[in-house]
């Protein structure tokens, strides 16, 4: 496998990544329009995924903050680009929580506005280091996910698939869904080949996810 990251991670990498995320993360900006984005002061990673896939919960797990990103049982709650950073601590990295996609109960005009915001951001943000596309491990890649992956491929934006809610699967099922997902993205030009399985509730894969982000950040420094 040719890539800029290789698993498993060494203990020192996991510890270094833990320290990268241990500072006081805070909300710093919200954008509903592409002309209202914050200054590009650091490298950015963005989280994309279907509504209710667990984006906010995963961001909270990575940063060890219970309510940094708002979680909701109501799909479509996040309606803007939310930016988080360790202000005054380690400001090398900004996390961007993107609006969830694929929620049919939201009005078509609102869906269109969210979609345009997401696509414009992905195509035009020069300091965007990588997009993490979250996929529910119980369901795998759906057609609406495929549309987003296609957009990322066309825009030549590097992305990695992160499986969420992995604790809901048995060990054998976890391995199978990782392999099946990796096979589905294998020929996609902008896809990072390594698929990570996580669980925000149980902490599964969280240290490894932090380490994957830290490696990418180190390579862009």
XYZ file of N, CA and C in Angstrom:
663
model
N 0.840 -1.187 0.000
C 0.000 0.000 0.000
C 0.878 1.241 0.000
N 0.722 2.093 -0.991
C 1.471 3.340 -1.025
C 0.618 4.440 -0.445
N 1.111 5.085 0.626
C 0.334 6.117 1.299
C 1.247 6.904 2.208
N 0.677 7.992 2.780
C 1.456 8.800 3.698
C 1.216 8.404 5.145
N 0.439 7.370 5.359
C 0.189 6.873 6.703
C 0.139 5.348 6.640
N 0.644 4.720 7.698
C 0.598 3.261 7.752
C 0.205 2.855 9.160
N -0.706 1.935 9.275
C -1.103 1.404 10.564
C -0.391 0.074 10.788
N -0.184 -0.363 12.031
C -0.589 0.294 13.269
C 0.367 1.413 13.658
N -0.061 2.218 14.611
C 0.743 3.328 15.087
C 1.608 2.883 16.259
N 2.779 3.498 16.366
C 3.665 3.209 17.480
C 3.191 3.951 18.724
N 3.647 3.479 19.871
C 3.220 4.078 21.140
C 3.581 5.560 21.221
N 4.762 5.925 20.717
C 5.156 7.332 20.804
C 4.305 8.215 19.902
N 3.832 7.651 18.789
C 2.936 8.409 17.920
C 1.586 8.631 18.585
N 1.074 7.606 19.245
C -0.199 7.725 19.938
C -0.107 8.753 21.059
N 1.029 8.755 21.766
C 1.205 9.712 22.863
C 1.347 11.130 22.329
N 2.091 11.300 21.260
C 2.256 12.624 20.667
C 0.917 13.160 20.161
N 0.117 12.278 19.577
C -1.193 12.691 19.083
C -2.127 13.040 20.231
N -2.013 12.303 21.329
C -2.832 12.624 22.510
C -2.537 14.035 22.983
N -1.240 14.398 23.005
C -0.846 15.730 23.446
C -1.326 16.810 22.477
N -1.361 16.476 21.177
C -1.839 17.430 20.183
C -3.271 17.855 20.468
N -4.060 16.928 20.993
C -5.483 17.196 21.199
C -5.844 17.526 22.648
N -4.863 17.568 23.548
C -5.199 17.691 24.958
C -5.490 19.124 25.414
N -5.194 20.095 24.564
C -5.413 21.490 24.940
C -6.884 21.879 24.991
N -7.154 23.129 25.386
C -8.540 23.607 25.542
C -9.170 24.011 24.210
N -9.844 23.092 23.586
C -10.506 23.372 22.314
C -11.723 24.265 22.540
N -11.898 25.225 21.607
C -13.030 26.147 21.705
C -13.642 26.398 20.334
N -14.907 26.752 20.353
C -15.594 27.204 19.147
C -15.060 28.591 18.791
N -14.688 28.791 17.495
C -14.108 30.080 17.112
C -14.861 30.785 15.992
N -15.677 30.071 15.213
C -16.318 30.732 14.069
C -17.458 29.858 13.554
N -18.456 30.499 12.987
C -19.534 29.789 12.297
C -19.819 30.497 10.983
N -19.978 29.734 9.922
C -20.218 30.313 8.601
C -21.429 29.659 7.949
N -22.299 30.488 7.434
C -23.426 29.991 6.644
C -23.272 30.372 5.182
N -22.232 31.172 4.893
C -21.972 31.605 3.522
C -20.490 31.466 3.225
N -20.188 31.208 1.979
C -18.798 30.994 1.583
C -17.978 32.279 1.705
N -18.638 33.445 1.677
C -17.922 34.714 1.802
C -17.776 35.141 3.258
N -18.087 34.263 4.189
C -17.990 34.580 5.613
C -17.155 33.538 6.348
N -16.111 33.053 5.689
C -15.223 32.077 6.317
C -14.162 32.783 7.157
N -13.636 32.129 8.191
C -12.600 32.748 9.019
C -11.275 32.835 8.279
N -10.351 33.665 8.761
C -9.011 33.727 8.160
C -8.333 32.358 8.219
N -7.504 32.079 7.229
C -6.820 30.784 7.165
C -5.545 30.835 7.993
N -5.680 30.658 9.305
C -4.542 30.814 10.217
C -3.842 29.492 10.528
N -4.446 28.380 10.155
C -3.839 27.075 10.446
C -4.339 26.057 9.445
N -3.771 24.854 9.507
C -4.270 23.757 8.689
C -5.653 23.343 9.182
N -6.518 22.965 8.256
C -7.874 22.569 8.628
C -8.160 21.122 8.237
N -8.908 20.456 9.095
C -9.482 19.158 8.746
C -10.995 19.303 8.873
N -11.724 18.742 7.934
C -13.174 18.884 7.927
C -13.837 17.528 8.098
N -14.953 17.541 8.799
C -15.724 16.327 9.035
C -17.029 16.408 8.256
N -17.231 15.439 7.373
C -18.442 15.379 6.566
C -19.143 14.056 6.827
N -20.448 14.036 6.631
C -21.181 12.796 6.818
C -22.678 13.018 6.785
N -23.395 11.947 6.595
C -24.859 12.024 6.614
C -25.348 12.516 7.961
N -26.508 13.126 7.969
C -27.098 13.572 9.221
C -27.220 12.406 10.192
N -26.846 12.664 11.442
C -26.933 11.664 12.514
C -25.917 10.535 12.397
N -24.848 10.741 11.627
C -23.807 9.706 11.521
C -22.878 9.730 12.727
N -22.926 10.841 13.492
C -22.102 10.924 14.687
C -20.924 11.870 14.577
N -21.025 12.894 13.706
C -19.913 13.828 13.540
C -19.587 14.569 14.834
N -20.614 15.157 15.436
C -20.386 15.946 16.647
C -19.846 15.073 17.777
N -20.390 13.879 17.923
C -19.916 12.971 18.970
C -18.458 12.590 18.764
N -18.048 12.394 17.517
C -16.672 12.017 17.227
C -15.724 13.184 17.508
N -16.127 14.396 17.146
C -15.305 15.573 17.440
C -15.142 15.723 18.949
N -16.214 15.525 19.688
C -16.142 15.605 21.149
C -15.216 14.535 21.715
N -15.248 13.338 21.148
C -14.391 12.256 21.623
C -12.919 12.555 21.329
N -12.626 13.079 20.145
C -11.249 13.400 19.776
C -10.657 14.456 20.699
N -11.462 15.449 21.034
C -10.976 16.579 21.831
C -11.217 16.404 23.327
N -11.852 15.290 23.693
C -12.182 15.021 25.092
C -13.022 16.140 25.718
N -13.916 16.663 24.917
C -14.844 17.680 25.393
C -16.264 17.140 25.222
N -17.058 17.171 26.268
C -18.394 16.587 26.209
C -19.352 17.356 25.316
N -19.119 18.659 25.179
C -20.095 19.461 24.446
C -19.435 20.511 23.562
N -18.235 20.216 23.049
C -17.598 21.161 22.135
C -18.456 21.326 20.882
N -18.761 20.197 20.258
C -19.684 20.191 19.132
C -21.037 19.719 19.646
N -22.067 20.446 19.295
C -23.394 20.107 19.795
C -23.904 18.819 19.159
N -24.378 17.921 19.992
C -24.971 16.685 19.500
C -26.484 16.772 19.626
N -27.158 16.064 18.747
C -28.620 16.097 18.764
C -29.160 14.809 18.186
N -30.301 14.385 18.703
C -30.978 13.218 18.132
C -31.842 13.629 16.946
N -31.878 14.927 16.655
C -32.652 15.426 15.525
C -31.739 15.597 14.322
N -31.887 14.778 13.271
C -31.036 14.911 12.090
C -31.161 16.295 11.482
N -30.044 16.804 10.930
C -30.059 18.100 10.276
C -29.856 19.261 11.216
N -29.427 19.004 12.452
C -29.275 20.073 13.440
C -28.173 21.060 13.042
N -27.030 20.540 12.602
C -25.932 21.411 12.191
C -26.236 22.002 10.821
N -26.374 23.329 10.765
C -26.769 23.985 9.523
C -25.714 24.958 9.016
N -24.520 24.879 9.562
C -23.468 25.803 9.183
C -22.116 25.117 9.335
N -21.071 25.778 8.842
C -19.716 25.305 9.063
C -19.254 25.834 10.415
N -18.950 24.935 11.339
C -18.496 25.325 12.671
C -17.003 25.035 12.801
N -16.232 26.040 13.248
C -14.778 25.948 13.333
C -14.351 25.898 14.799
N -13.425 24.971 15.113
C -12.921 24.804 16.475
C -11.398 24.826 16.465
N -10.811 25.479 17.495
C -9.358 25.576 17.561
C -8.931 25.712 19.026
N -7.680 25.378 19.308
C -7.110 25.540 20.647
C -6.508 26.943 20.748
N -7.329 27.929 20.965
C -6.882 29.316 20.977
C -5.891 29.547 22.122
N -4.717 30.084 21.766
C -3.711 30.384 22.769
C -2.933 29.174 23.261
N -3.144 28.023 22.637
C -2.442 26.807 23.071
C -1.668 26.254 21.877
N -2.176 25.273 21.196
C -1.559 24.744 19.982
C -2.509 25.055 18.829
N -2.184 26.103 18.076
C -3.103 26.597 17.054
C -2.765 26.110 15.648
N -2.043 25.002 15.568
C -1.663 24.488 14.250
C -2.834 23.864 13.507
N -3.875 23.487 14.229
C -4.941 22.690 13.646
C -6.307 23.296 13.954
N -7.159 23.347 12.930
C -8.553 23.767 13.087
C -9.457 22.628 12.637
N -10.469 22.341 13.434
C -11.453 21.316 13.100
C -12.703 22.000 12.562
N -13.217 21.500 11.454
C -14.413 22.065 10.847
C -15.522 21.016 10.832
N -16.615 21.335 11.502
C -17.792 20.455 11.523
C -18.741 20.945 10.446
N -18.933 20.124 9.426
C -19.745 20.515 8.276
C -21.201 20.106 8.460
N -22.119 20.786 7.787
C -23.530 20.394 7.868
C -23.730 18.963 7.390
N -24.561 18.216 8.105
C -24.875 16.861 7.672
C -25.654 16.890 6.366
N -25.481 15.867 5.566
C -26.176 15.814 4.279
C -27.114 14.609 4.235
N -28.017 14.641 3.274
C -28.856 13.477 3.014
C -30.073 13.336 3.892
N -30.497 14.422 4.571
C -31.686 14.310 5.425
C -32.897 14.820 4.667
N -33.750 13.907 4.234
C -34.848 14.225 3.319
C -35.929 15.106 3.934
N -36.096 15.077 5.261
C -37.191 15.812 5.898
C -36.955 17.319 5.918
N -35.731 17.747 5.650
C -35.432 19.178 5.585
C -35.873 19.700 4.227
N -36.361 20.931 4.190
C -36.842 21.518 2.950
C -35.798 21.504 1.849
N -36.251 21.379 0.599
C -35.337 21.263 -0.532
C -34.444 22.494 -0.683
N -34.991 23.671 -0.419
C -34.194 24.886 -0.553
C -33.047 24.896 0.455
N -33.349 24.453 1.682
C -32.316 24.414 2.707
C -31.256 23.376 2.361
N -31.688 22.224 1.870
C -30.737 21.191 1.453
C -29.827 21.722 0.354
N -30.410 22.432 -0.608
C -29.629 22.984 -1.714
C -28.612 23.998 -1.207
N -29.018 24.824 -0.238
C -28.116 25.831 0.319
C -26.969 25.170 1.077
N -27.295 24.151 1.882
C -26.255 23.438 2.615
C -25.280 22.786 1.646
N -25.828 22.136 0.613
C -24.998 21.420 -0.357
C -24.048 22.366 -1.065
N -24.556 23.531 -1.457
C -23.716 24.519 -2.139
C -22.604 25.013 -1.208
N -22.952 25.257 0.052
C -21.951 25.711 1.020
C -20.843 24.674 1.174
N -21.228 23.417 1.333
C -20.253 22.338 1.492
C -19.344 22.248 0.273
N -19.946 22.220 -0.907
C -19.165 22.048 -2.130
C -18.242 23.240 -2.380
N -18.744 24.456 -2.142
C -17.911 25.645 -2.344
C -16.727 25.647 -1.384
N -16.979 25.256 -0.147
C -15.901 25.201 0.843
C -14.853 24.165 0.429
N -15.292 22.985 0.037
C -14.368 21.918 -0.326
C -13.506 22.296 -1.522
N -14.088 23.007 -2.459
C -13.356 23.350 -3.675
C -12.404 24.525 -3.490
N -12.709 25.408 -2.536
C -11.979 26.660 -2.505
C -11.136 26.951 -1.279
N -11.016 26.035 -0.321
C -10.291 26.311 0.908
C -8.848 25.835 0.775
N -7.926 26.761 0.605
C -6.537 26.417 0.290
C -5.835 25.684 1.424
N -6.233 25.936 2.668
C -5.555 25.307 3.810
C -6.271 24.061 4.305
N -7.215 23.568 3.514
C -7.920 22.337 3.881
C -6.999 21.147 3.658
N -6.602 20.507 4.740
C -5.603 19.444 4.696
C -6.221 18.106 4.310
N -7.341 17.786 4.906
C -8.014 16.518 4.609
C -9.463 16.574 5.085
N -10.324 15.882 4.369
C -11.715 15.725 4.777
C -11.896 14.306 5.293
N -12.511 14.191 6.456
C -12.838 12.875 7.002
C -14.324 12.637 6.773
N -14.606 11.675 5.910
C -15.987 11.357 5.565
C -16.460 10.242 6.479
N -17.424 10.558 7.318
C -17.906 9.604 8.310
C -19.024 8.751 7.726
N -18.882 7.440 7.891
C -19.849 6.463 7.383
C -20.300 5.579 8.540
N -21.583 5.407 8.708
C -22.124 4.528 9.745
C -21.709 3.090 9.438
N -20.943 2.493 10.342
C -20.426 1.139 10.113
C -21.537 0.120 9.935
N -22.707 0.399 10.469
C -23.818 -0.549 10.370
C -24.436 -0.571 8.976
N -24.215 0.493 8.202
C -24.905 0.616 6.913
C -23.965 0.714 5.714
N -22.713 1.095 5.937
C -21.771 1.206 4.836
C -22.028 2.420 3.963
N -21.336 2.482 2.833
C -21.433 3.627 1.921
C -22.745 3.562 1.146
N -23.551 4.618 1.275
C -24.821 4.726 0.562
C -24.629 5.622 -0.666
N -25.670 5.681 -1.506
C -25.582 6.488 -2.728
C -25.286 7.952 -2.423
N -25.916 8.478 -1.380
C -25.710 9.894 -1.046
C -24.268 10.134 -0.589
N -23.656 9.144 0.053
C -22.233 9.238 0.401
C -21.383 9.238 -0.859
N -21.766 8.389 -1.791
C -21.031 8.293 -3.051
C -21.002 9.611 -3.800
N -22.099 10.378 -3.727
C -22.153 11.687 -4.385
C -21.112 12.632 -3.787
N -20.964 12.591 -2.464
C -19.975 13.439 -1.793
C -18.560 12.996 -2.153
N -18.319 11.692 -2.166
C -16.995 11.189 -2.553
C -16.657 11.605 -3.978
N -17.655 11.599 -4.841
C -17.453 12.021 -6.232
C -17.052 13.489 -6.295
N -17.706 14.307 -5.485
C -17.367 15.730 -5.429
C -15.926 15.925 -4.973
N -15.527 15.176 -3.947
C -14.160 15.278 -3.436
C -13.142 14.820 -4.469
N -13.471 13.744 -5.178
C -12.581 13.264 -6.230
C -12.394 14.312 -7.326
N -13.502 14.917 -7.772
C -13.439 15.910 -8.843
C -12.686 17.156 -8.407
N -12.824 17.512 -7.122
C -12.140 18.695 -6.597
C -10.704 18.387 -6.180
N -10.298 17.118 -6.276
C -8.950 16.682 -5.878
C -8.665 17.035 -4.424
N -9.666 16.852 -3.569
C -9.522 17.096 -2.137
C -9.270 15.759 -1.441
N -8.149 15.641 -0.766
C -7.813 14.401 -0.074
C -8.826 14.088 1.018
N -9.285 12.843 1.057
C -10.246 12.455 2.086
C -9.981 11.038 2.570
N -10.460 10.763 3.786
C -10.337 9.440 4.381
C -11.689 9.049 4.957
N -12.069 7.812 4.756
C -13.331 7.309 5.288
C -13.132 6.824 6.716
N -13.977 7.316 7.611
C -13.964 6.928 9.013
C -15.298 6.268 9.334
N -15.262 5.023 9.743
C -16.490 4.316 10.107
C -16.857 4.647 11.547
N -18.101 5.016 11.770
C -18.575 5.373 13.111
C -19.470 4.269 13.669
N -19.711 4.344 14.974
C -20.620 3.428 15.672
C -20.182 1.977 15.522
N -18.855 1.779 15.507
C -18.291 0.447 15.314
C -18.592 -0.511 16.444
N -18.905 0.030 17.630
C -19.197 -0.835 18.775
C -20.496 -1.604 18.600
N -21.316 -1.198 17.626
C -22.585 -1.884 17.384
C -22.393 -3.193 16.620
N -21.168 -3.442 16.146
C -20.874 -4.635 15.363
C -20.018 -5.618 16.145
N -20.173 -6.896 15.828
C -19.297 -7.913 16.383
C -17.914 -7.782 15.740
N -16.914 -8.385 16.370
C -15.544 -8.279 15.876
C -15.426 -8.735 14.426
N -16.037 -9.838 14.099
C -15.974 -10.349 12.726
C -16.660 -9.406 11.754
N -17.734 -8.781 12.208
C -18.455 -7.830 11.362
C -17.638 -6.559 11.161
N -16.910 -6.151 12.191
C -16.072 -4.967 12.082
C -15.019 -5.153 10.993
N -14.354 -6.289 11.023
C -13.311 -6.557 10.037
C -13.892 -6.619 8.624
N -15.083 -7.203 8.505
C -15.712 -7.334 7.193
C -16.090 -5.976 6.611
N -16.636 -5.085 7.445
C -17.069 -3.780 6.937
C -15.868 -2.908 6.590
N -14.768 -3.047 7.325
C -13.549 -2.314 6.982
C -13.052 -2.743 5.607
N -12.998 -4.056 5.391
C -12.521 -4.579 4.113
C -13.442 -4.183 2.964
N -14.751 -4.279 3.183
C -15.715 -3.951 2.131
C -15.650 -2.472 1.774
N -15.501 -1.630 2.783
C -15.427 -0.187 2.541
C -14.145 0.172 1.809
N -13.036 -0.413 2.233
C -11.754 -0.152 1.570
C -11.803 -0.558 0.096
N -12.481 -1.654 -0.191
C -12.606 -2.106 -1.575
C -13.437 -1.127 -2.404
N -14.487 -0.549 -1.809
C -15.356 0.379 -2.534
C -14.639 1.677 -2.903
N -13.669 2.088 -2.101
C -12.985 3.350 -2.388
C -11.637 3.147 -3.057
N -11.290 1.904 -3.314
C -9.936 1.575 -3.769
C -9.548 2.311 -5.052
N -10.463 2.498 -5.968
C -10.154 3.135 -7.253
C -10.462 4.634 -7.276
N -10.888 5.189 -6.167
C -11.205 6.623 -6.128
C -9.908 7.423 -6.004
N -9.696 8.392 -6.894
C -8.395 9.060 -6.977
C -7.992 9.896 -5.759
N -8.959 10.474 -5.039
C -8.612 11.349 -3.914
C -8.743 10.651 -2.566
N -9.128 9.390 -2.580
C -9.375 8.670 -1.328
C -8.082 8.137 -0.730
N -7.887 8.380 0.571
C -6.801 7.745 1.301
C -7.206 6.285 1.508
N -6.335 5.322 1.250
C -6.745 3.918 1.211
C -7.069 3.285 2.557
N -6.586 3.861 3.659
C -6.786 3.252 4.964
C -8.129 3.674 5.550
N -8.956 2.700 5.931
C -10.257 2.954 6.559
C -10.130 2.706 8.055
N -10.583 3.663 8.855
C -10.518 3.521 10.309
C -11.912 3.274 10.884
N -11.982 2.376 11.860
C -13.239 2.072 12.554
C -13.204 2.726 13.927
N -14.279 3.443 14.280
C -14.305 4.164 15.548
C -15.632 3.939 16.280
N -15.601 4.289 17.549
C -16.813 4.376 18.362
C -16.611 5.510 19.358
N -17.399 6.569 19.225
C -17.300 7.689 20.149
C -17.706 7.273 21.552
N -18.666 6.373 21.642
C -19.191 5.950 22.941
C -18.193 5.087 23.697
N -17.537 4.160 23.000
C -16.618 3.223 23.648
C -15.148 3.630 23.540
N -14.840 4.640 22.740
C -13.453 5.056 22.552
C -12.690 4.229 21.543
N -13.374 3.328 20.867
C -12.745 2.465 19.872
C -12.144 3.297 18.738
N -10.855 3.114 18.477
C -10.194 3.758 17.351
C -9.895 5.234 17.521
N -10.256 5.819 18.655
C -10.040 7.255 18.843
C -8.550 7.599 18.925
N -7.735 6.874 19.713
C -6.291 7.185 19.729
C -5.648 7.059 18.344
N -6.053 6.038 17.591
C -5.507 5.834 16.254
C -5.946 6.954 15.304
N -7.176 7.417 15.461
C -7.656 8.510 14.620
C -6.871 9.783 14.912
N -6.637 10.068 16.185
C -5.817 11.227 16.532
C -4.426 11.114 15.899
N -3.849 9.921 15.958
C -2.508 9.712 15.411
C -2.496 9.885 13.894
N -3.555 9.454 13.223
C -3.652 9.623 11.775
C -3.688 11.101 11.420
N -4.428 11.876 12.189
C -4.499 13.319 11.956
C -3.139 13.959 12.216
N -2.473 13.547 13.291
C -1.170 14.116 13.640
C -0.135 13.837 12.563
N -0.162 12.646 11.973
C 0.771 12.338 10.902
C 0.566 13.252 9.707
N -0.696 13.430 9.343
C -0.995 14.282 8.204
C -0.567 15.715 8.483
N -0.808 16.189 9.682
C -0.416 17.542 10.063
C 1.103 17.703 9.990
N 1.843 16.706 10.467
C 3.304 16.771 10.459
C 3.847 16.862 9.027
N 3.191 16.163 8.098
C 3.637 16.170 6.718
C 3.343 17.481 6.008
N 2.351 18.224 6.522
C 2.017 19.517 5.908
C 2.740 20.676 6.572
N 3.470 20.394 7.637
C 4.150 21.477 8.370
C 5.259 22.098 7.523
